[in-house]
Amino acid sequence: YLGLVKFDFLGLKTLDVIQQASAKACPDIEMSSLSLDDPKVYEMLQDGDTLGVFQLESEGITQLLKRLKPETIDHIIAVLALYRPGPLSSGLVDDFVERRHGRAPVEYPHELLEPVLKNTYGVIVYQEQVMQAAQVLAGYSLGEADLLRRAMGKKKQKAMEKHRQRFSEGCAENGISSKLAMEIFDTIEGFSAYAFNAAHSTAYGLITYQTAGLKRHYPAEFMAACLSWEDDQDRLVLYQQECREMGIELLLPCINKSEEFFRVEKGAIRYGLSSLSGLGDSALKKILSIRKQGIFGDIHDFFDRVPK
């Protein structure tokens, strides 16, 4: 109402995981330039090997991946948008999966919507598709389409009645009867209750793919980064178990070899000192600073050189 723009800035520790893992594994590669059609990455996701992969760690979404069998970045983006209570309870997810595998026909509310909904098998998944539908069918401007999206999403009844009239008139100019226009409007309105923001899902989908790519091709570096940035002790145990199942040896913390974070050491992962309970940040940095002058000979040497 004040005419101001609101921005949400999301702080993700996953970005630190990607930065640390890629710096150790492939420092010359720009993560944003990764090929998005690596079949080995999609095979890993199809198998449900998702622990550590951004947004795909829960049991429910892992099972959805096994059903869907993603093969493209579009599939990943759609999964992130669809795995929410609304689409799951409404049957939209089942429709998407069945149509993706050709077990159910791909149907469009109107033939003009095929270019808009082709990537999602005729299912309206994103808010942007609601806007595009209004543009294609009823000649809405982008600004008008955004107002429609908001009215539908927030169920603003008075605004919806105005849009019904506007939509019907716009469709008539495209040779669509009033009756059919209202049927399409009702269909779009029903889908809009579950539509997600495609821009958000796409940004997250890219991070999801990057973490999956790192896990598939640089497993030790990736798991070391996951361990380094995890504060929850239960998840630390999960990640350590995952390392063992992946055949990555975990080396005990060592006062002379461990760094602040977990790191790869001859194919194994050396425990990071920052994850030791009771060792504060200032004490850790002091110990590492003193160690630069030479490793500790024994516990007595350690006591002699390190302040109380």
PDB file of C-alpha atoms in Angstrom:
ATOM      1  CA  TYR A   1       0.000   0.000   0.000  1.00  0.00           C
ATOM      2  CA  LEU A   2       2.940   2.352   0.546  1.00  0.00           C
ATOM      3  CA  GLY A   3       4.236   1.655  -2.940  1.00  0.00           C
ATOM      4  CA  LEU A   4       7.510   0.224  -1.668  1.00  0.00           C
ATOM      5  CA  VAL A   5       9.339  -2.847  -2.945  1.00  0.00           C
ATOM      6  CA  LYS A   6      10.087  -5.666  -0.491  1.00  0.00           C
ATOM      7  CA  PHE A   7      13.147  -7.861  -0.976  1.00  0.00           C
ATOM      8  CA  ASP A   8      13.864 -11.128   0.817  1.00  0.00           C
ATOM      9  CA  PHE A   9      17.585 -11.830   1.209  1.00  0.00           C
ATOM     10  CA  LEU A  10      18.157 -15.460   2.090  1.00  0.00           C
ATOM     11  CA  GLY A  11      21.399 -16.417   3.816  1.00  0.00           C
ATOM     12  CA  LEU A  12      22.278 -20.004   2.877  1.00  0.00           C
ATOM     13  CA  LYS A  13      25.150 -21.912   4.428  1.00  0.00           C
ATOM     14  CA  THR A  14      24.948 -24.100   1.313  1.00  0.00           C
ATOM     15  CA  LEU A  15      26.715 -21.290  -0.557  1.00  0.00           C
ATOM     16  CA  ASP A  16      29.621 -21.692   1.879  1.00  0.00           C
ATOM     17  CA  VAL A  17      29.582 -25.451   1.298  1.00  0.00           C
ATOM     18  CA  ILE A  18      29.754 -24.927  -2.483  1.00  0.00           C
ATOM     19  CA  GLN A  19      32.487 -22.317  -2.162  1.00  0.00           C
ATOM     20  CA  GLN A  20      34.643 -24.477   0.122  1.00  0.00           C
ATOM     21  CA  ALA A  21      34.146 -27.717  -1.822  1.00  0.00           C
ATOM     22  CA  SER A  22      34.721 -26.163  -5.242  1.00  0.00           C
ATOM     23  CA  ALA A  23      37.805 -24.242  -4.036  1.00  0.00           C
ATOM     24  CA  LYS A  24      39.403 -27.503  -2.914  1.00  0.00           C
ATOM     25  CA  ALA A  25      38.154 -29.740  -5.720  1.00  0.00           C
ATOM     26  CA  CYS A  26      38.077 -27.605  -8.848  1.00  0.00           C
ATOM     27  CA  PRO A  27      39.423 -24.099  -8.147  1.00  0.00           C
ATOM     28  CA  ASP A  28      39.734 -23.301 -11.868  1.00  0.00           C
ATOM     29  CA  ILE A  29      36.081 -24.095 -12.594  1.00  0.00           C
ATOM     30  CA  GLU A  30      33.382 -21.433 -12.288  1.00  0.00           C
ATOM     31  CA  MET A  31      30.414 -23.178 -10.669  1.00  0.00           C
ATOM     32  CA  SER A  32      27.889 -21.081 -12.587  1.00  0.00           C
ATOM     33  CA  SER A  33      29.288 -22.444 -15.870  1.00  0.00           C
ATOM     34  CA  LEU A  34      28.712 -26.122 -14.977  1.00  0.00           C
ATOM     35  CA  SER A  35      26.963 -28.170 -17.642  1.00  0.00           C
ATOM     36  CA  LEU A  36      23.374 -28.728 -16.529  1.00  0.00           C
ATOM     37  CA  ASP A  37      22.870 -31.953 -18.483  1.00  0.00           C
ATOM     38  CA  ASP A  38      25.329 -34.352 -16.826  1.00  0.00           C
ATOM     39  CA  PRO A  39      23.621 -37.795 -16.911  1.00  0.00           C
ATOM     40  CA  LYS A  40      25.726 -39.046 -13.971  1.00  0.00           C
ATOM     41  CA  VAL A  41      24.294 -36.326 -11.737  1.00  0.00           C
ATOM     42  CA  TYR A  42      20.721 -37.209 -12.696  1.00  0.00           C
ATOM     43  CA  GLU A  43      21.395 -40.930 -12.204  1.00  0.00           C
ATOM     44  CA  MET A  44      22.518 -40.170  -8.659  1.00  0.00           C
ATOM     45  CA  LEU A  45      19.319 -38.212  -7.967  1.00  0.00           C
ATOM     46  CA  GLN A  46      17.160 -40.925  -9.552  1.00  0.00           C
ATOM     47  CA  ASP A  47      18.732 -43.420  -7.131  1.00  0.00           C
ATOM     48  CA  GLY A  48      17.794 -41.208  -4.180  1.00  0.00           C
ATOM     49  CA  ASP A  49      21.413 -40.523  -3.224  1.00  0.00           C
ATOM     50  CA  THR A  50      20.623 -37.049  -1.917  1.00  0.00           C
ATOM     51  CA  LEU A  51      22.105 -36.640   1.567  1.00  0.00           C
ATOM     52  CA  GLY A  52      23.854 -33.273   1.545  1.00  0.00           C
ATOM     53  CA  VAL A  53      22.160 -32.159  -1.688  1.00  0.00           C
ATOM     54  CA  PHE A  54      20.424 -28.822  -1.200  1.00  0.00           C
ATOM     55  CA  GLN A  55      16.649 -29.093  -0.610  1.00  0.00           C
ATOM     56  CA  LEU A  56      16.567 -32.806  -1.507  1.00  0.00           C
ATOM     57  CA  GLU A  57      17.541 -34.479   1.764  1.00  0.00           C
ATOM     58  CA  SER A  58      14.130 -35.369   3.226  1.00  0.00           C
ATOM     59  CA  GLU A  59      12.748 -38.879   2.858  1.00  0.00           C
ATOM     60  CA  GLY A  60       9.601 -37.621   1.115  1.00  0.00           C
ATOM     61  CA  ILE A  61      11.329 -35.651  -1.613  1.00  0.00           C
ATOM     62  CA  THR A  62      13.832 -38.478  -2.121  1.00  0.00           C
ATOM     63  CA  GLN A  63      10.941 -40.851  -2.803  1.00  0.00           C
ATOM     64  CA  LEU A  64       9.459 -38.312  -5.218  1.00  0.00           C
ATOM     65  CA  LEU A  65      12.772 -38.171  -7.105  1.00  0.00           C
ATOM     66  CA  LYS A  66      12.771 -41.967  -7.412  1.00  0.00           C
ATOM     67  CA  ARG A  67       9.256 -41.804  -8.870  1.00  0.00           C
ATOM     68  CA  LEU A  68       9.871 -38.869 -11.163  1.00  0.00           C
ATOM     69  CA  LYS A  69      13.337 -39.948 -12.427  1.00  0.00           C
ATOM     70  CA  PRO A  70      14.588 -36.394 -13.194  1.00  0.00           C
ATOM     71  CA  GLU A  71      16.581 -36.002 -16.399  1.00  0.00           C
ATOM     72  CA  THR A  72      16.761 -32.216 -16.799  1.00  0.00           C
ATOM     73  CA  ILE A  73      17.247 -29.087 -14.701  1.00  0.00           C
ATOM     74  CA  ASP A  74      13.565 -28.303 -15.429  1.00  0.00           C
ATOM     75  CA  HIS A  75      12.598 -31.470 -13.561  1.00  0.00           C
ATOM     76  CA  ILE A  76      14.638 -30.413 -10.517  1.00  0.00           C
ATOM     77  CA  ILE A  77      13.086 -26.924 -10.557  1.00  0.00           C
ATOM     78  CA  ALA A  78       9.586 -28.430 -10.777  1.00  0.00           C
ATOM     79  CA  VAL A  79      10.233 -30.850  -7.899  1.00  0.00           C
ATOM     80  CA  LEU A  80      11.262 -27.969  -5.630  1.00  0.00           C
ATOM     81  CA  ALA A  81       8.052 -26.122  -6.529  1.00  0.00           C
ATOM     82  CA  LEU A  82       5.769 -29.156  -6.249  1.00  0.00           C
ATOM     83  CA  TYR A  83       7.021 -30.700  -3.019  1.00  0.00           C
ATOM     84  CA  ARG A  84       4.760 -28.642  -0.765  1.00  0.00           C
ATOM     85  CA  PRO A  85       1.606 -29.584   1.174  1.00  0.00           C
ATOM     86  CA  GLY A  86      -0.829 -28.005  -1.328  1.00  0.00           C
ATOM     87  CA  PRO A  87       0.339 -29.734  -4.528  1.00  0.00           C
ATOM     88  CA  LEU A  88       0.907 -33.018  -2.662  1.00  0.00           C
ATOM     89  CA  SER A  89      -2.599 -33.107  -1.182  1.00  0.00           C
ATOM     90  CA  SER A  90      -4.315 -31.907  -4.379  1.00  0.00           C
ATOM     91  CA  GLY A  91      -2.930 -34.681  -6.594  1.00  0.00           C
ATOM     92  CA  LEU A  92      -0.934 -32.250  -8.767  1.00  0.00           C
ATOM     93  CA  VAL A  93       2.297 -34.090  -8.014  1.00  0.00           C
ATOM     94  CA  ASP A  94       0.808 -37.416  -9.108  1.00  0.00           C
ATOM     95  CA  ASP A  95      -0.508 -35.800 -12.306  1.00  0.00           C
ATOM     96  CA  PHE A  96       2.929 -34.378 -13.037  1.00  0.00           C
ATOM     97  CA  VAL A  97       4.708 -37.713 -12.474  1.00  0.00           C
ATOM     98  CA  GLU A  98       2.199 -39.749 -14.498  1.00  0.00           C
ATOM     99  CA  ARG A  99       2.271 -37.328 -17.424  1.00  0.00           C
ATOM    100  CA  ARG A 100       6.071 -37.105 -17.323  1.00  0.00           C
ATOM    101  CA  HIS A 101       6.288 -40.894 -17.841  1.00  0.00           C
ATOM    102  CA  GLY A 102       3.550 -40.988 -20.470  1.00  0.00           C
ATOM    103  CA  ARG A 103       1.167 -42.980 -18.282  1.00  0.00           C
ATOM    104  CA  ALA A 104      -1.414 -40.185 -18.425  1.00  0.00           C
ATOM    105  CA  PRO A 105      -2.216 -37.876 -21.352  1.00  0.00           C
ATOM    106  CA  VAL A 106      -0.811 -34.352 -21.383  1.00  0.00           C
ATOM    107  CA  GLU A 107      -3.817 -32.041 -21.599  1.00  0.00           C
ATOM    108  CA  TYR A 108      -4.005 -28.255 -21.839  1.00  0.00           C
ATOM    109  CA  PRO A 109      -6.909 -26.030 -20.703  1.00  0.00           C
ATOM    110  CA  HIS A 110      -6.656 -24.449 -24.185  1.00  0.00           C
ATOM    111  CA  GLU A 111      -4.400 -25.062 -27.182  1.00  0.00           C
ATOM    112  CA  LEU A 112      -2.966 -21.543 -26.863  1.00  0.00           C
ATOM    113  CA  LEU A 113      -1.474 -22.613 -23.500  1.00  0.00           C
ATOM    114  CA  GLU A 114       0.680 -25.411 -24.940  1.00  0.00           C
ATOM    115  CA  PRO A 115       3.829 -23.230 -25.251  1.00  0.00           C
ATOM    116  CA  VAL A 116       3.256 -21.940 -21.702  1.00  0.00           C
ATOM    117  CA  LEU A 117       2.708 -25.350 -20.064  1.00  0.00           C
ATOM    118  CA  LYS A 118       4.737 -27.700 -22.259  1.00  0.00           C
ATOM    119  CA  ASN A 119       7.679 -27.932 -19.815  1.00  0.00           C
ATOM    120  CA  THR A 120       5.336 -28.894 -16.979  1.00  0.00           C
ATOM    121  CA  TYR A 121       3.223 -31.410 -18.929  1.00  0.00           C
ATOM    122  CA  GLY A 122       0.117 -29.215 -18.976  1.00  0.00           C
ATOM    123  CA  VAL A 123       0.180 -28.672 -15.205  1.00  0.00           C
ATOM    124  CA  ILE A 124       0.293 -25.073 -13.933  1.00  0.00           C
ATOM    125  CA  VAL A 125       3.188 -25.238 -11.475  1.00  0.00           C
ATOM    126  CA  TYR A 126       4.436 -21.645 -11.371  1.00  0.00           C
ATOM    127  CA  GLN A 127       2.911 -18.235 -10.716  1.00  0.00           C
ATOM    128  CA  GLU A 128       4.608 -16.977 -13.862  1.00  0.00           C
ATOM    129  CA  GLN A 129       2.555 -19.486 -15.880  1.00  0.00           C
ATOM    130  CA  VAL A 130      -0.646 -17.976 -14.457  1.00  0.00           C
ATOM    131  CA  MET A 131       0.556 -14.589 -15.704  1.00  0.00           C
ATOM    132  CA  GLN A 132       1.563 -15.956 -19.112  1.00  0.00           C
ATOM    133  CA  ALA A 133      -1.808 -17.671 -19.484  1.00  0.00           C
ATOM    134  CA  ALA A 134      -3.603 -14.345 -18.966  1.00  0.00           C
ATOM    135  CA  GLN A 135      -1.332 -12.702 -21.522  1.00  0.00           C
ATOM    136  CA  VAL A 136      -1.764 -15.406 -24.161  1.00  0.00           C
ATOM    137  CA  LEU A 137      -5.506 -15.961 -23.760  1.00  0.00           C
ATOM    138  CA  ALA A 138      -6.846 -12.547 -22.797  1.00  0.00           C
ATOM    139  CA  GLY A 139      -4.196 -10.075 -23.924  1.00  0.00           C
ATOM    140  CA  TYR A 140      -3.207  -8.960 -20.432  1.00  0.00           C
ATOM    141  CA  SER A 141      -0.191  -6.683 -20.078  1.00  0.00           C
ATOM    142  CA  LEU A 142       2.575  -7.895 -17.743  1.00  0.00           C
ATOM    143  CA  GLY A 143       1.405  -5.428 -15.104  1.00  0.00           C
ATOM    144  CA  GLU A 144      -2.210  -6.584 -15.344  1.00  0.00           C
ATOM    145  CA  ALA A 145      -1.111 -10.223 -15.251  1.00  0.00           C
ATOM    146  CA  ASP A 146       0.816  -9.620 -12.040  1.00  0.00           C
ATOM    147  CA  LEU A 147      -2.272  -8.051 -10.461  1.00  0.00           C
ATOM    148  CA  LEU A 148      -4.252 -11.143 -11.496  1.00  0.00           C
ATOM    149  CA  ARG A 149      -1.621 -13.402  -9.949  1.00  0.00           C
ATOM    150  CA  ARG A 150      -1.810 -11.502  -6.682  1.00  0.00           C
ATOM    151  CA  ALA A 151      -5.611 -11.464  -6.654  1.00  0.00           C
ATOM    152  CA  MET A 152      -5.736 -15.224  -7.244  1.00  0.00           C
ATOM    153  CA  GLY A 153      -2.996 -16.012  -4.751  1.00  0.00           C
ATOM    154  CA  LYS A 154      -4.584 -13.929  -1.990  1.00  0.00           C
ATOM    155  CA  LYS A 155      -8.179 -14.794  -2.981  1.00  0.00           C
ATOM    156  CA  LYS A 156      -9.242 -11.146  -3.230  1.00  0.00           C
ATOM    157  CA  GLN A 157     -12.891 -11.616  -4.179  1.00  0.00           C
ATOM    158  CA  LYS A 158     -13.710  -8.084  -5.394  1.00  0.00           C
ATOM    159  CA  ALA A 159     -10.587  -7.965  -7.535  1.00  0.00           C
ATOM    160  CA  MET A 160     -11.354 -11.443  -8.891  1.00  0.00           C
ATOM    161  CA  GLU A 161     -14.787 -10.366 -10.135  1.00  0.00           C
ATOM    162  CA  LYS A 162     -13.203  -7.499 -12.066  1.00  0.00           C
ATOM    163  CA  HIS A 163     -10.637  -9.864 -13.540  1.00  0.00           C
ATOM    164  CA  ARG A 164     -13.350 -12.323 -14.589  1.00  0.00           C
ATOM    165  CA  GLN A 165     -14.944  -9.591 -16.676  1.00  0.00           C
ATOM    166  CA  ARG A 166     -11.594  -8.423 -18.058  1.00  0.00           C
ATOM    167  CA  PHE A 167     -10.527 -12.025 -18.827  1.00  0.00           C
ATOM    168  CA  SER A 168     -13.778 -12.817 -20.612  1.00  0.00           C
ATOM    169  CA  GLU A 169     -13.568  -9.693 -22.773  1.00  0.00           C
ATOM    170  CA  GLY A 170      -9.926 -10.372 -23.633  1.00  0.00           C
ATOM    171  CA  CYS A 171     -10.654 -13.992 -24.561  1.00  0.00           C
ATOM    172  CA  ALA A 172     -13.522 -12.890 -26.799  1.00  0.00           C
ATOM    173  CA  GLU A 173     -11.025 -10.914 -28.878  1.00  0.00           C
ATOM    174  CA  ASN A 174      -9.143 -14.197 -29.420  1.00  0.00           C
ATOM    175  CA  GLY A 175     -12.331 -15.957 -30.555  1.00  0.00           C
ATOM    176  CA  ILE A 176     -12.836 -17.802 -27.236  1.00  0.00           C
ATOM    177  CA  SER A 177     -16.478 -18.022 -26.128  1.00  0.00           C
ATOM    178  CA  SER A 178     -17.533 -16.558 -22.783  1.00  0.00           C
ATOM    179  CA  LYS A 179     -18.490 -20.012 -21.474  1.00  0.00           C
ATOM    180  CA  LEU A 180     -15.115 -21.528 -22.361  1.00  0.00           C
ATOM    181  CA  ALA A 181     -13.300 -18.449 -21.054  1.00  0.00           C
ATOM    182  CA  MET A 182     -14.936 -18.850 -17.633  1.00  0.00           C
ATOM    183  CA  GLU A 183     -14.119 -22.567 -17.574  1.00  0.00           C
ATOM    184  CA  ILE A 184     -10.468 -21.754 -18.302  1.00  0.00           C
ATOM    185  CA  PHE A 185     -10.502 -18.946 -15.725  1.00  0.00           C
ATOM    186  CA  ASP A 186     -11.829 -21.357 -13.073  1.00  0.00           C
ATOM    187  CA  THR A 187      -9.144 -23.900 -14.006  1.00  0.00           C
ATOM    188  CA  ILE A 188      -6.366 -21.318 -13.757  1.00  0.00           C
ATOM    189  CA  GLU A 189      -7.796 -20.034 -10.471  1.00  0.00           C
ATOM    190  CA  GLY A 190      -7.763 -23.580  -9.056  1.00  0.00           C
ATOM    191  CA  PHE A 191      -4.154 -24.139 -10.076  1.00  0.00           C
ATOM    192  CA  SER A 192      -3.063 -20.727  -8.831  1.00  0.00           C
ATOM    193  CA  ALA A 193      -3.705 -21.761  -5.227  1.00  0.00           C
ATOM    194  CA  TYR A 194      -0.733 -24.128  -5.540  1.00  0.00           C
ATOM    195  CA  ALA A 195       1.446 -22.239  -8.023  1.00  0.00           C
ATOM    196  CA  PHE A 196       4.964 -21.437  -6.811  1.00  0.00           C
ATOM    197  CA  ASN A 197       7.349 -18.671  -7.821  1.00  0.00           C
ATOM    198  CA  ALA A 198       9.420 -20.037 -10.735  1.00  0.00           C
ATOM    199  CA  ALA A 199      12.230 -17.510 -10.268  1.00  0.00           C
ATOM    200  CA  HIS A 200      12.722 -18.655  -6.664  1.00  0.00           C
ATOM    201  CA  SER A 201      12.544 -22.334  -7.584  1.00  0.00           C
ATOM    202  CA  THR A 202      14.994 -21.846 -10.464  1.00  0.00           C
ATOM    203  CA  ALA A 203      17.555 -20.079  -8.270  1.00  0.00           C
ATOM    204  CA  TYR A 204      17.272 -22.870  -5.707  1.00  0.00           C
ATOM    205  CA  GLY A 205      17.320 -25.503  -8.463  1.00  0.00           C
ATOM    206  CA  LEU A 206      20.696 -24.261  -9.680  1.00  0.00           C
ATOM    207  CA  ILE A 207      22.149 -24.564  -6.168  1.00  0.00           C
ATOM    208  CA  THR A 208      20.583 -28.017  -5.887  1.00  0.00           C
ATOM    209  CA  TYR A 209      22.265 -29.101  -9.124  1.00  0.00           C
ATOM    210  CA  GLN A 210      25.633 -27.656  -8.090  1.00  0.00           C
ATOM    211  CA  THR A 211      25.646 -29.535  -4.789  1.00  0.00           C
ATOM    212  CA  ALA A 212      24.577 -32.721  -6.586  1.00  0.00           C
ATOM    213  CA  GLY A 213      27.361 -32.259  -9.141  1.00  0.00           C
ATOM    214  CA  LEU A 214      29.960 -31.772  -6.409  1.00  0.00           C
ATOM    215  CA  LYS A 215      28.778 -34.848  -4.524  1.00  0.00           C
ATOM    216  CA  ARG A 216      28.844 -36.975  -7.686  1.00  0.00           C
ATOM    217  CA  HIS A 217      32.248 -35.899  -8.997  1.00  0.00           C
ATOM    218  CA  TYR A 218      34.122 -34.637  -5.914  1.00  0.00           C
ATOM    219  CA  PRO A 219      32.606 -36.681  -3.071  1.00  0.00           C
ATOM    220  CA  ALA A 220      35.414 -36.277  -0.509  1.00  0.00           C
ATOM    221  CA  GLU A 221      35.703 -32.508  -0.966  1.00  0.00           C
ATOM    222  CA  PHE A 222      31.935 -32.115  -0.904  1.00  0.00           C
ATOM    223  CA  MET A 223      31.385 -34.188   2.232  1.00  0.00           C
ATOM    224  CA  ALA A 224      34.265 -32.399   3.980  1.00  0.00           C
ATOM    225  CA  ALA A 225      32.507 -29.092   3.277  1.00  0.00           C
ATOM    226  CA  CYS A 226      29.139 -30.461   4.451  1.00  0.00           C
ATOM    227  CA  LEU A 227      30.719 -31.594   7.707  1.00  0.00           C
ATOM    228  CA  SER A 228      32.497 -28.269   8.164  1.00  0.00           C
ATOM    229  CA  TRP A 229      29.346 -26.171   7.956  1.00  0.00           C
ATOM    230  CA  GLU A 230      27.019 -28.400   9.969  1.00  0.00           C
ATOM    231  CA  ASP A 231      26.248 -27.304  13.537  1.00  0.00           C
ATOM    232  CA  ASP A 232      23.719 -29.985  14.425  1.00  0.00           C
ATOM    233  CA  GLN A 233      25.421 -32.958  16.103  1.00  0.00           C
ATOM    234  CA  ASP A 234      22.823 -35.457  14.849  1.00  0.00           C
ATOM    235  CA  ARG A 235      23.381 -34.350  11.256  1.00  0.00           C
ATOM    236  CA  LEU A 236      27.141 -34.520  11.756  1.00  0.00           C
ATOM    237  CA  VAL A 237      26.699 -38.173  12.684  1.00  0.00           C
ATOM    238  CA  LEU A 238      24.517 -38.692   9.578  1.00  0.00           C
ATOM    239  CA  TYR A 239      27.140 -37.135   7.314  1.00  0.00           C
ATOM    240  CA  GLN A 240      29.906 -39.200   8.905  1.00  0.00           C
ATOM    241  CA  GLN A 241      27.885 -42.373   8.317  1.00  0.00           C
ATOM    242  CA  GLU A 242      27.346 -41.257   4.713  1.00  0.00           C
ATOM    243  CA  CYS A 243      31.108 -40.877   4.272  1.00  0.00           C
ATOM    244  CA  ARG A 244      31.675 -44.444   5.475  1.00  0.00           C
ATOM    245  CA  GLU A 245      28.988 -45.758   3.103  1.00  0.00           C
ATOM    246  CA  MET A 246      30.676 -43.870   0.260  1.00  0.00           C
ATOM    247  CA  GLY A 247      33.996 -45.526   1.143  1.00  0.00           C
ATOM    248  CA  ILE A 248      35.594 -42.310   2.416  1.00  0.00           C
ATOM    249  CA  GLU A 249      37.774 -42.861   5.476  1.00  0.00           C
ATOM    250  CA  LEU A 250      37.321 -40.474   8.406  1.00  0.00           C
ATOM    251  CA  LEU A 251      40.535 -39.574  10.213  1.00  0.00           C
ATOM    252  CA  LEU A 252      40.511 -38.630  13.891  1.00  0.00           C
ATOM    253  CA  PRO A 253      41.197 -35.034  14.943  1.00  0.00           C
ATOM    254  CA  CYS A 254      44.925 -34.381  15.260  1.00  0.00           C
ATOM    255  CA  ILE A 255      46.490 -31.365  16.973  1.00  0.00           C
ATOM    256  CA  ASN A 256      49.255 -31.298  14.361  1.00  0.00           C
ATOM    257  CA  LYS A 257      47.299 -32.200  11.194  1.00  0.00           C
ATOM    258  CA  SER A 258      43.738 -30.950  11.640  1.00  0.00           C
ATOM    259  CA  GLU A 259      42.774 -27.517  10.336  1.00  0.00           C
ATOM    260  CA  GLU A 260      39.849 -25.348  11.396  1.00  0.00           C
ATOM    261  CA  PHE A 261      37.491 -27.162   8.983  1.00  0.00           C
ATOM    262  CA  PHE A 262      37.254 -30.764   7.809  1.00  0.00           C
ATOM    263  CA  ARG A 263      39.646 -31.281   4.912  1.00  0.00           C
ATOM    264  CA  VAL A 264      40.639 -33.949   2.418  1.00  0.00           C
ATOM    265  CA  GLU A 265      43.891 -35.706   3.262  1.00  0.00           C
ATOM    266  CA  LYS A 266      45.082 -38.323   0.742  1.00  0.00           C
ATOM    267  CA  GLY A 267      41.510 -39.218  -0.214  1.00  0.00           C
ATOM    268  CA  ALA A 268      40.332 -39.412   3.391  1.00  0.00           C
ATOM    269  CA  ILE A 269      38.682 -36.673   5.469  1.00  0.00           C
ATOM    270  CA  ARG A 270      40.533 -35.267   8.479  1.00  0.00           C
ATOM    271  CA  TYR A 271      38.283 -34.080  11.319  1.00  0.00           C
ATOM    272  CA  GLY A 272      38.090 -30.290  11.679  1.00  0.00           C
ATOM    273  CA  LEU A 273      38.982 -28.731  15.023  1.00  0.00           C
ATOM    274  CA  SER A 274      36.075 -26.252  14.860  1.00  0.00           C
ATOM    275  CA  SER A 275      33.651 -29.166  15.241  1.00  0.00           C
ATOM    276  CA  LEU A 276      35.141 -30.299  18.554  1.00  0.00           C
ATOM    277  CA  SER A 277      32.771 -29.603  21.426  1.00  0.00           C
ATOM    278  CA  GLY A 278      34.117 -27.085  23.941  1.00  0.00           C
ATOM    279  CA  LEU A 279      36.822 -25.582  21.739  1.00  0.00           C
ATOM    280  CA  GLY A 280      35.999 -21.907  21.259  1.00  0.00           C
ATOM    281  CA  ASP A 281      36.790 -19.916  18.152  1.00  0.00           C
ATOM    282  CA  SER A 282      39.393 -17.635  19.757  1.00  0.00           C
ATOM    283  CA  ALA A 283      41.228 -20.567  21.388  1.00  0.00           C
ATOM    284  CA  LEU A 284      41.212 -22.488  18.095  1.00  0.00           C
ATOM    285  CA  LYS A 285      42.673 -19.583  16.144  1.00  0.00           C
ATOM    286  CA  LYS A 286      45.355 -19.071  18.827  1.00  0.00           C
ATOM    287  CA  ILE A 287      46.372 -22.748  18.686  1.00  0.00           C
ATOM    288  CA  LEU A 288      46.595 -22.727  14.872  1.00  0.00           C
ATOM    289  CA  SER A 289      48.595 -19.486  14.948  1.00  0.00           C
ATOM    290  CA  ILE A 290      51.143 -20.958  17.385  1.00  0.00           C
ATOM    291  CA  ARG A 291      51.341 -24.196  15.369  1.00  0.00           C
ATOM    292  CA  LYS A 292      52.541 -22.234  12.332  1.00  0.00           C
ATOM    293  CA  GLN A 293      55.829 -21.764  14.196  1.00  0.00           C
ATOM    294  CA  GLY A 294      56.266 -25.561  14.316  1.00  0.00           C
ATOM    295  CA  ILE A 295      54.214 -28.648  15.153  1.00  0.00           C
ATOM    296  CA  PHE A 296      53.799 -29.696  18.764  1.00  0.00           C
ATOM    297  CA  GLY A 297      56.320 -32.300  19.928  1.00  0.00           C
ATOM    298  CA  ASP A 298      54.158 -33.737  22.716  1.00  0.00           C
ATOM    299  CA  ILE A 299      51.525 -32.682  25.214  1.00  0.00           C
ATOM    300  CA  HIS A 300      54.125 -30.956  27.404  1.00  0.00           C
ATOM    301  CA  ASP A 301      55.350 -28.892  24.424  1.00  0.00           C
ATOM    302  CA  PHE A 302      51.721 -27.996  23.754  1.00  0.00           C
ATOM    303  CA  PHE A 303      51.204 -26.786  27.352  1.00  0.00           C
ATOM    304  CA  ASP A 304      54.444 -24.826  27.277  1.00  0.00           C
ATOM    305  CA  ARG A 305      53.611 -22.939  24.073  1.00  0.00           C
ATOM    306  CA  VAL A 306      49.853 -22.396  24.303  1.00  0.00           C
ATOM    307  CA  PRO A 307      48.477 -19.857  26.848  1.00  0.00           C
ATOM    308  CA  LYS A 308      46.082 -21.134  29.515  1.00  0.00           C
TER     309      LYS A 308
END
